[in-house]
XYZ file of C-alpha atoms in Angstrom:
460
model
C -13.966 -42.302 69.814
C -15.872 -45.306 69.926
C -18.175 -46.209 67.367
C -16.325 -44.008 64.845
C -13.492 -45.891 63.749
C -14.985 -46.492 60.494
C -13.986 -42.662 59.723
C -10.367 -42.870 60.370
C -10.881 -46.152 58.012
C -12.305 -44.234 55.014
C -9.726 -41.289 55.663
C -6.591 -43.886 55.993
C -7.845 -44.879 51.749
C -8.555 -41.205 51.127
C -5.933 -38.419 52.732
C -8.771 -35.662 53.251
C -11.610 -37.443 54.223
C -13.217 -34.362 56.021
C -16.689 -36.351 57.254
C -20.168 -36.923 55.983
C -23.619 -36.435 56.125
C -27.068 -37.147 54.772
C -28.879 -33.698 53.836
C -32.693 -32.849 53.816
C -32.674 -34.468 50.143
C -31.530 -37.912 51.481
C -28.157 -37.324 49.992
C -24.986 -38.245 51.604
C -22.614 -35.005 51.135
C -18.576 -36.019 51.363
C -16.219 -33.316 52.595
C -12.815 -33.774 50.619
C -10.159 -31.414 50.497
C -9.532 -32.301 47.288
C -11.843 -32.849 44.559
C -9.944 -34.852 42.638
C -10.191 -37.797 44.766
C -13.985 -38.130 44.588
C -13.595 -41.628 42.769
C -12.073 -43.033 45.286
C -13.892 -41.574 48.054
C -17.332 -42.618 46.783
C -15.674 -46.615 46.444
C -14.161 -46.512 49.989
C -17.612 -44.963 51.392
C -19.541 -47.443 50.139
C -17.539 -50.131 51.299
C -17.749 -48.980 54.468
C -20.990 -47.013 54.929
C -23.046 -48.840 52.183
C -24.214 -52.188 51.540
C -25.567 -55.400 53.355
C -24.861 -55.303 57.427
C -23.468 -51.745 57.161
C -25.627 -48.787 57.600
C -27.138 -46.769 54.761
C -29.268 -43.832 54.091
C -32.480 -42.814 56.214
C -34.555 -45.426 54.034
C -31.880 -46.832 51.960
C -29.183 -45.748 50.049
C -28.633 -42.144 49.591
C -30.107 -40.637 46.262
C -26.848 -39.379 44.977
C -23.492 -38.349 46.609
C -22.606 -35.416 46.514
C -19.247 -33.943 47.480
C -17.804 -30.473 49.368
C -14.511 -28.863 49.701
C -13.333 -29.182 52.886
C -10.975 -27.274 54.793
C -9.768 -29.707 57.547
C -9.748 -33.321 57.272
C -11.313 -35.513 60.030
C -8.105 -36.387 61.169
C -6.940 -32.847 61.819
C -10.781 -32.036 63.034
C -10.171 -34.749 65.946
C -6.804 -33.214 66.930
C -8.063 -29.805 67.297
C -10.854 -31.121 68.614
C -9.133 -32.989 71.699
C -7.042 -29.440 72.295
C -10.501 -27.227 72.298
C -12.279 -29.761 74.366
C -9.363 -29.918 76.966
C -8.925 -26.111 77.339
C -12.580 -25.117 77.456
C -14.761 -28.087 78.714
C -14.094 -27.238 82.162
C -14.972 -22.751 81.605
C -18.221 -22.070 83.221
C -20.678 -21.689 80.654
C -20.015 -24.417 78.130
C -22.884 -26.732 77.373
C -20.574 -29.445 75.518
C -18.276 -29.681 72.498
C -17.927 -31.833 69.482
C -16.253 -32.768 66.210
C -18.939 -31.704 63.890
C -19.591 -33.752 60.443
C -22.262 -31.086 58.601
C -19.669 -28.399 59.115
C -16.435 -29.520 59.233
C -15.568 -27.810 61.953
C -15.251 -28.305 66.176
C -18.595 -26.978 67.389
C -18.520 -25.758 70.991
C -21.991 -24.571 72.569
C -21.762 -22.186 75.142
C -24.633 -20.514 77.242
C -23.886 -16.637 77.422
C -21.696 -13.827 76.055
C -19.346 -14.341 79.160
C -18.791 -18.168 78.224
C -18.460 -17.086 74.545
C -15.709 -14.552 75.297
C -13.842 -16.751 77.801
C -13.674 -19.584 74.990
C -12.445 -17.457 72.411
C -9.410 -16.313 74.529
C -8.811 -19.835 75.678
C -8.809 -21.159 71.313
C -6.268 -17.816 71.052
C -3.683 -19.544 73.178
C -4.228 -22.650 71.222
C -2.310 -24.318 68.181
C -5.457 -24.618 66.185
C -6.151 -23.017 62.400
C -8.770 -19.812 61.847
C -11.683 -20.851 61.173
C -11.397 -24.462 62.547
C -13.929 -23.430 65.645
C -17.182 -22.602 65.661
C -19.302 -20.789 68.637
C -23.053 -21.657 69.144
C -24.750 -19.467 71.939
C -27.490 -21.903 72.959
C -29.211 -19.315 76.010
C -28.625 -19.178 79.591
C -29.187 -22.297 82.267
C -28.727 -24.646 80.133
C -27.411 -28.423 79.954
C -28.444 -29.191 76.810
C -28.217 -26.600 74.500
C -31.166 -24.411 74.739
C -32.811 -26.372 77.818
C -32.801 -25.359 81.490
C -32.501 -28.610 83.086
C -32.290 -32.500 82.614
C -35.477 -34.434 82.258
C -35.913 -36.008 85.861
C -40.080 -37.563 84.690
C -42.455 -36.261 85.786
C -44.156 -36.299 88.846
C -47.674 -36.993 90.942
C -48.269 -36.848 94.571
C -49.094 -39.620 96.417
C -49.962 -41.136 100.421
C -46.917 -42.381 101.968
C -46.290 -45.245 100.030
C -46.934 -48.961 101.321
C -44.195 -50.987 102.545
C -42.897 -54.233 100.395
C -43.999 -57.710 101.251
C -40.722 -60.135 102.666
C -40.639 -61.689 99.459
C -40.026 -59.023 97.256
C -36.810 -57.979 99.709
C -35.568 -61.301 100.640
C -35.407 -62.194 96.929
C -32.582 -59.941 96.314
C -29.533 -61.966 97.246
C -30.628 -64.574 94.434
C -31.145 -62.458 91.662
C -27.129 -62.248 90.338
C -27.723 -65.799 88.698
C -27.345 -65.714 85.392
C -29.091 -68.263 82.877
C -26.800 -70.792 81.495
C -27.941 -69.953 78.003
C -30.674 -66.722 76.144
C -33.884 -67.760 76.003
C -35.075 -69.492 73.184
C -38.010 -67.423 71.850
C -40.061 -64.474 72.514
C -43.029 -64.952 74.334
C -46.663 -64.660 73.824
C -47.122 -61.604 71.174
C -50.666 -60.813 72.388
C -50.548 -57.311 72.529
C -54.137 -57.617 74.804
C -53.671 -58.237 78.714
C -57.726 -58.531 79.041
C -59.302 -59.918 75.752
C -60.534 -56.861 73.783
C -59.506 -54.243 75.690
C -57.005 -51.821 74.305
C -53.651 -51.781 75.646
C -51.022 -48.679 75.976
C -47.578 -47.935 77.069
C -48.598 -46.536 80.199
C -50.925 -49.506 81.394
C -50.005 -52.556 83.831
C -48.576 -55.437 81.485
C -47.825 -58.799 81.729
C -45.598 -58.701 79.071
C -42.590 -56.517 79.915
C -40.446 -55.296 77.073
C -38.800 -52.224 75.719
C -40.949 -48.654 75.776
C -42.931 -49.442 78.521
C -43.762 -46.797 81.967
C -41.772 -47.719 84.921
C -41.615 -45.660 87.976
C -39.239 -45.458 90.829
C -40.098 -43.574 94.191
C -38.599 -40.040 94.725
C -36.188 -40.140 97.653
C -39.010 -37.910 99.905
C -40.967 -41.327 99.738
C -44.332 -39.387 98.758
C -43.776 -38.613 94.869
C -43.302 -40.614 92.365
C -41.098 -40.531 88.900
C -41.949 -41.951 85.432
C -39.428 -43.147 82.979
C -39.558 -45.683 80.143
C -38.073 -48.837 80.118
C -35.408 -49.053 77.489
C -35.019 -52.763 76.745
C -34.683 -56.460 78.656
C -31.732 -58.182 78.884
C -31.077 -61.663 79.959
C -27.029 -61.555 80.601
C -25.428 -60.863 82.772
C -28.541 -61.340 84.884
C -32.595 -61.139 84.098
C -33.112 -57.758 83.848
C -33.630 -54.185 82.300
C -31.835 -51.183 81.032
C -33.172 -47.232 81.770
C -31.827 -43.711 81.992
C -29.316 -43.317 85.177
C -31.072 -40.804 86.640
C -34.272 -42.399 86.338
C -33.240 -43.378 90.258
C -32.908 -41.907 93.335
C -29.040 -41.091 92.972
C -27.403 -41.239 88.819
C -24.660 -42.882 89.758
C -24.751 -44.361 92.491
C -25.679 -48.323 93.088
C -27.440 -49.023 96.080
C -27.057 -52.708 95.549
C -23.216 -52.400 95.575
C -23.400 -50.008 99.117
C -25.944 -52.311 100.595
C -28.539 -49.692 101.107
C -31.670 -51.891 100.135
C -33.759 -48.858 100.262
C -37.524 -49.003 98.758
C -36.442 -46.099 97.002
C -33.907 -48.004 94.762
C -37.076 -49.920 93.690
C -38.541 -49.776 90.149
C -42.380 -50.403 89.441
C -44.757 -51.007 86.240
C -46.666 -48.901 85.489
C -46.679 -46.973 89.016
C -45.691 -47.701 92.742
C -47.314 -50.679 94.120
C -46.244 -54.170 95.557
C -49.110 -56.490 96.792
C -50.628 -57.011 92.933
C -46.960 -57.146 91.730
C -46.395 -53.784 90.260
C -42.844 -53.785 91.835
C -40.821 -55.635 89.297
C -37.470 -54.713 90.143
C -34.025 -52.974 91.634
C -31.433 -51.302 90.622
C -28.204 -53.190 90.615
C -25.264 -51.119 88.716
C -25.422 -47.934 88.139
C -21.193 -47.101 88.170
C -20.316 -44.026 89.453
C -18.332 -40.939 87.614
C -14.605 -41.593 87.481
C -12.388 -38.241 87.650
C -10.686 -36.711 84.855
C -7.534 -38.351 86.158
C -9.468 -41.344 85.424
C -9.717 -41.572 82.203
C -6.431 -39.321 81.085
C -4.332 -42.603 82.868
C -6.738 -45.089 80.634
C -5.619 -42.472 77.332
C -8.828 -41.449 77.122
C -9.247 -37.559 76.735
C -12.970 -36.631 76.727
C -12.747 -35.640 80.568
C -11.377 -33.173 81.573
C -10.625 -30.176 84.307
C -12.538 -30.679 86.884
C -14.969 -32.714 86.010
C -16.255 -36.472 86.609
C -17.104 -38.525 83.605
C -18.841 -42.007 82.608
C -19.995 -43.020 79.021
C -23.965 -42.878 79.007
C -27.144 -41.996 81.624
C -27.917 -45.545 81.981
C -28.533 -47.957 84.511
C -29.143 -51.717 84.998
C -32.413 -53.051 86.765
C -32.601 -56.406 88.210
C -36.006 -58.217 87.828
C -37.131 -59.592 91.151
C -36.589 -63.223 91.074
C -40.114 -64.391 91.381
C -40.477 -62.160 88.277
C -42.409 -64.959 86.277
C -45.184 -65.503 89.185
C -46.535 -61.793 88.142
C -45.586 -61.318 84.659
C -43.500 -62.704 81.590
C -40.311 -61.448 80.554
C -39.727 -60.877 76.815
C -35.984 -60.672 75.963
C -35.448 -58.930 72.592
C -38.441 -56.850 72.286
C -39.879 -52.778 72.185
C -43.772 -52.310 72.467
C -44.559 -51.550 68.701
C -47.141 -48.319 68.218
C -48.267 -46.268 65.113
C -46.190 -43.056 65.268
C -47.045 -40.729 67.855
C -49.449 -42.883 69.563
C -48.989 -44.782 72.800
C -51.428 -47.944 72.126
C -49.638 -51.172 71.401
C -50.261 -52.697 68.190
C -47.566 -55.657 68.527
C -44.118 -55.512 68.892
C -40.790 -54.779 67.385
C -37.949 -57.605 67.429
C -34.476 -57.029 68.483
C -31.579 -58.446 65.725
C -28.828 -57.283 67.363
C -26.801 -53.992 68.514
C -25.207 -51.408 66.102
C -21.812 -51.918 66.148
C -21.296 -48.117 65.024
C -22.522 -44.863 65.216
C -25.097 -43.660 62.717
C -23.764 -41.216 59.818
C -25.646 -37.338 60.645
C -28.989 -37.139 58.653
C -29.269 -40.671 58.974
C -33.277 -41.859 60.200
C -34.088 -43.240 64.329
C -36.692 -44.325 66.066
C -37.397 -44.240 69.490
C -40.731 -45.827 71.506
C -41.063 -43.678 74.840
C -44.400 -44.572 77.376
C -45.038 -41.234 76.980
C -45.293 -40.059 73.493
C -44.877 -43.610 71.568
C -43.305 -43.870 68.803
C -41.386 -41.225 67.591
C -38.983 -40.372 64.500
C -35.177 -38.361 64.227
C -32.770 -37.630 62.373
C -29.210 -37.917 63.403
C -27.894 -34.147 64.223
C -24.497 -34.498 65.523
C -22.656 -38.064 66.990
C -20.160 -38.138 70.206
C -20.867 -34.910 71.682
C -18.827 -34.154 74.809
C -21.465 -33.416 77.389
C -24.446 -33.282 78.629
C -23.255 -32.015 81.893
C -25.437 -33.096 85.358
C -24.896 -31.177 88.200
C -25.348 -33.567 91.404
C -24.078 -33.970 94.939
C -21.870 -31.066 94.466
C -20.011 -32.654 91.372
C -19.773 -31.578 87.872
C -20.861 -34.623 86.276
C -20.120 -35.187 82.689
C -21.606 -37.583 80.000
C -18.623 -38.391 76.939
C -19.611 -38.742 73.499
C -23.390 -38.936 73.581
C -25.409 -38.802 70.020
C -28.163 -36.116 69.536
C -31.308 -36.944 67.746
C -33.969 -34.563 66.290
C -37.130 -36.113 67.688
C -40.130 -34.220 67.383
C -42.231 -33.831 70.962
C -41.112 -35.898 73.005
C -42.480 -36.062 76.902
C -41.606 -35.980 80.268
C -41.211 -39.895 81.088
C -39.742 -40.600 77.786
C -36.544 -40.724 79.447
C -34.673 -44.529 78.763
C -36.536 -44.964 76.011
C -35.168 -47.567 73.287
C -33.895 -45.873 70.525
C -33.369 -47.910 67.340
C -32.886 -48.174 63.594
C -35.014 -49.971 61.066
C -38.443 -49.469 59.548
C -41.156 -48.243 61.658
C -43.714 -50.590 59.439
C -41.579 -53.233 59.879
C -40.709 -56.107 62.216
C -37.152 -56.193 63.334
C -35.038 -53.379 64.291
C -31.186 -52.799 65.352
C -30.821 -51.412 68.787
C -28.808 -47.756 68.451
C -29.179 -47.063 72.540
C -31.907 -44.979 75.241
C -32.611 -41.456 75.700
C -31.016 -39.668 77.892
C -33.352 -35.921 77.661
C -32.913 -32.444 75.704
C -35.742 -30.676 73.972
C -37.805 -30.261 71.165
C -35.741 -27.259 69.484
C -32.380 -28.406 69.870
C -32.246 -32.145 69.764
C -32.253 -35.054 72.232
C -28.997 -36.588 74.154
C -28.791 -41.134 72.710
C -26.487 -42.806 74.760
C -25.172 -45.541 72.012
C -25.526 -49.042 73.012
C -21.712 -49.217 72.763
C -21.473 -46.592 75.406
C -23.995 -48.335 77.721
C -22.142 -51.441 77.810
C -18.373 -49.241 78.210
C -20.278 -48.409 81.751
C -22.758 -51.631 82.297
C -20.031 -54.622 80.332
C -21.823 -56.763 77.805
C -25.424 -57.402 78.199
C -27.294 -60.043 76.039
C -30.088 -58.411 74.243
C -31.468 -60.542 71.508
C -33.277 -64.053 72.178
């Protein structure tokens, strides 16, 4: 799957290559299934896994390497895997499966007895080894394992809300110019919008960047929905990346249908158009592509009957008068101390991860919310979350999970990233997508996001 590659890499220079992951220790535990080879798998790890522009350890490299007897290799995990996933992902009851790298084993989640039983008769009929499968009963309702529902924001009553000046509408038609080139530095740092007072993640700013509140109207027109926004962009157009169904309709593009509705509209911090609060629209959102889809593209994380894209994330347009209101930084997050929401600077963007992150391996993620929060990778390119909507079974292919520690309604498209939370510059890893406190959180990987969005500039 995307983003993994490097695996099949390390297993092509050592025949048993079984996966990897950092334990509570900070060491990076091999699976081989046989010892023997251990020389060789601790060179080709490092060359691939270790060393400058590759990714390393939570803080650095591991403390030792360790190594376990495997039973399957990763190769032979990600054939059984594609057979499980095929015959089960589509039973009632299953929350998602994966290829699991702490086990070495396919993990499938299911959310009763019923959906536990129907899975084991459906891996009875299949050509796949004893002992290869694991079951994880993860309670009843629920899309992410152990939660009953997706995290939609949260939400405040308001009066019917006030209808948008001309210029904020009639600006749309302009706003698919791209600049010629990225800009060519971040602007202003101040992290103060009023000189000495405080400023948090939930206030009106002038400077717009990653972690940020942004609402969007409910489709009832009197409620609205927080979110986070997840980080600027200046290609293809000026504009912003959040959670899919931090909108009206996950997707679904309004700008593609024509159906300019205020609803499609995102604000900062909350809904509100004559002092400039509305900042934006959203402009592609794709929709979810049948199984049929993806099986004629070879791609076989979809499956029975469901409807699949790569990540929950959507791409905002800023309004085109953007820079009479506020200023735009490109390749930014709000920086805070952990678990607090007040802005003490900001983090820098170097670039996107180009993989996914090895399990046990340390994130960060700045929601409006709760701030900034840490994780550990649990588990990478999960098939699932599944979303409900419109009468479709919906279906997100191989999101991360993360093990961040309370986060809040309204977190939802935060920026998730790697690097040093003291630090300056980070590497964008992708947004949140929801789950809970207990069981992990769904990252769509920036390599995902663009697979559904195409290439988006992120760095100045």
């Amino acid at each position: 799957m995307p983003g993994e590659e490097y695996l099949y890499q390390i297993e092509s220079e050592v025949p048993g290559f079984g996966g990897m992951y950092y334990d509570d220790e900070g060491d990076l535990v091999i699976y081989l299934k046989d010892l023997r080879l251990e020389g060789p798998a601790r060179a080709a790890v490092r060359r691939h896994l270790i060393g400058p522009g590759k990714r390393g350890a939570p803080d650095g490299p591991p403390a030792q390497i360790k190594f376990r007897r495997g039973r399957f290799s990763f190769i032979e995990l990600n054939v059984y895997w594609h057979r499980v996933n095929a015959a089960v992902v589509a039973l009632p009851g299953i929350v998602s499966t994966d290829l699991d790298e702490r086990y070495n084993r396919v993990l499938v989640e299911v959310r009763n007895a019923t959906a536990r039983a129907a899975v084991a008769e459906a891996i009875s009929r299949l050509s796949v080894p004893d002992g290869s499968v694991e079951v994880m009963d993860c309670g009843p309702d629920t899309i992410y394992c152990g939660e009953s529902g997706s995290d939609p924001g949260s939400y405040e009553t308001l009066p019917p809300p006030p209808e948008l000046p001309a210029e904020d509408t009639t600006s749309m038609a302009d706003s698919s110019v791209a600049p010629d080139s990225p800009p060519s530095s971040n602007p202003d740092p101040s992290i103060y919008d009023i000189a000495g007072a405080p400023a948090y993640l939930t206030d009106r700013r002038m400077r717009l960047e990653g972690g940020l509140q942004l609402t969007y109207r409910s489709p009832n027109g009197r409620t609205q929905s927080f979110c986070t926004i997840g980080f600027n962009v200046w290609s293809p157009f000026s504009g912003y990346v959040t959670a899919s169904h931090c909108s009206p309709r996950m997707g679904h593009s309004q700008y593609d249908t024509g159906e300019y509705q205020t609803d499609a509209y995102h604000h900062q911090p909350k809904l509100g158009s004559g002092n400039g609060n509305y900042t934006g629209y959203e402009r592609r959102d794709p929709v979810f592509q049948p199984a049929s889809y993806w099986t004629a593209r070879g791609i076989s994380g979809c499956s029975g009957n469901y409807a699949c894209r790569w990540s929950d994330a959507s791409l905002v347009a800023y309004r085109t008068d953007i820079s009479r209101f506020r200023t735009v930084a490109f390749g930014s997050i709000a920086k805070t101390a952990l678990n607090s929401t007040s802005i003490m600077g900001y983090f820098s963007v170097s670039g996107k991860a180009a993989t996914r992150l090895t399990p046990g391996s340390a994130l960060y993620m700045v929601g409006s919310q709760s701030g900034l929060r840490s994780g550990q990778v649990l588990s990478t390119c999960k098939a699932g979350p599944v979303y409900p909507s419109n009468g479709k079974n919906n279906h997100l292919m191989c999101q991360d999970r993360v093990t961040f520690t309370q986060v809040l309604s309204g977190d939802s498209g935060a920026p998730v990233f790697a690097g040093s939370p003291t630090g300056s510059s980070v590497v964008l890893y992708g947004i949140l997508s929801g789950g809970t406190n207990t069981y992990g959180y769904s990252v769509s990987h920036v390599i995902n996001i663009e697979a559904d969005l195409g290439g988006l500039g992120v760095t100045p």
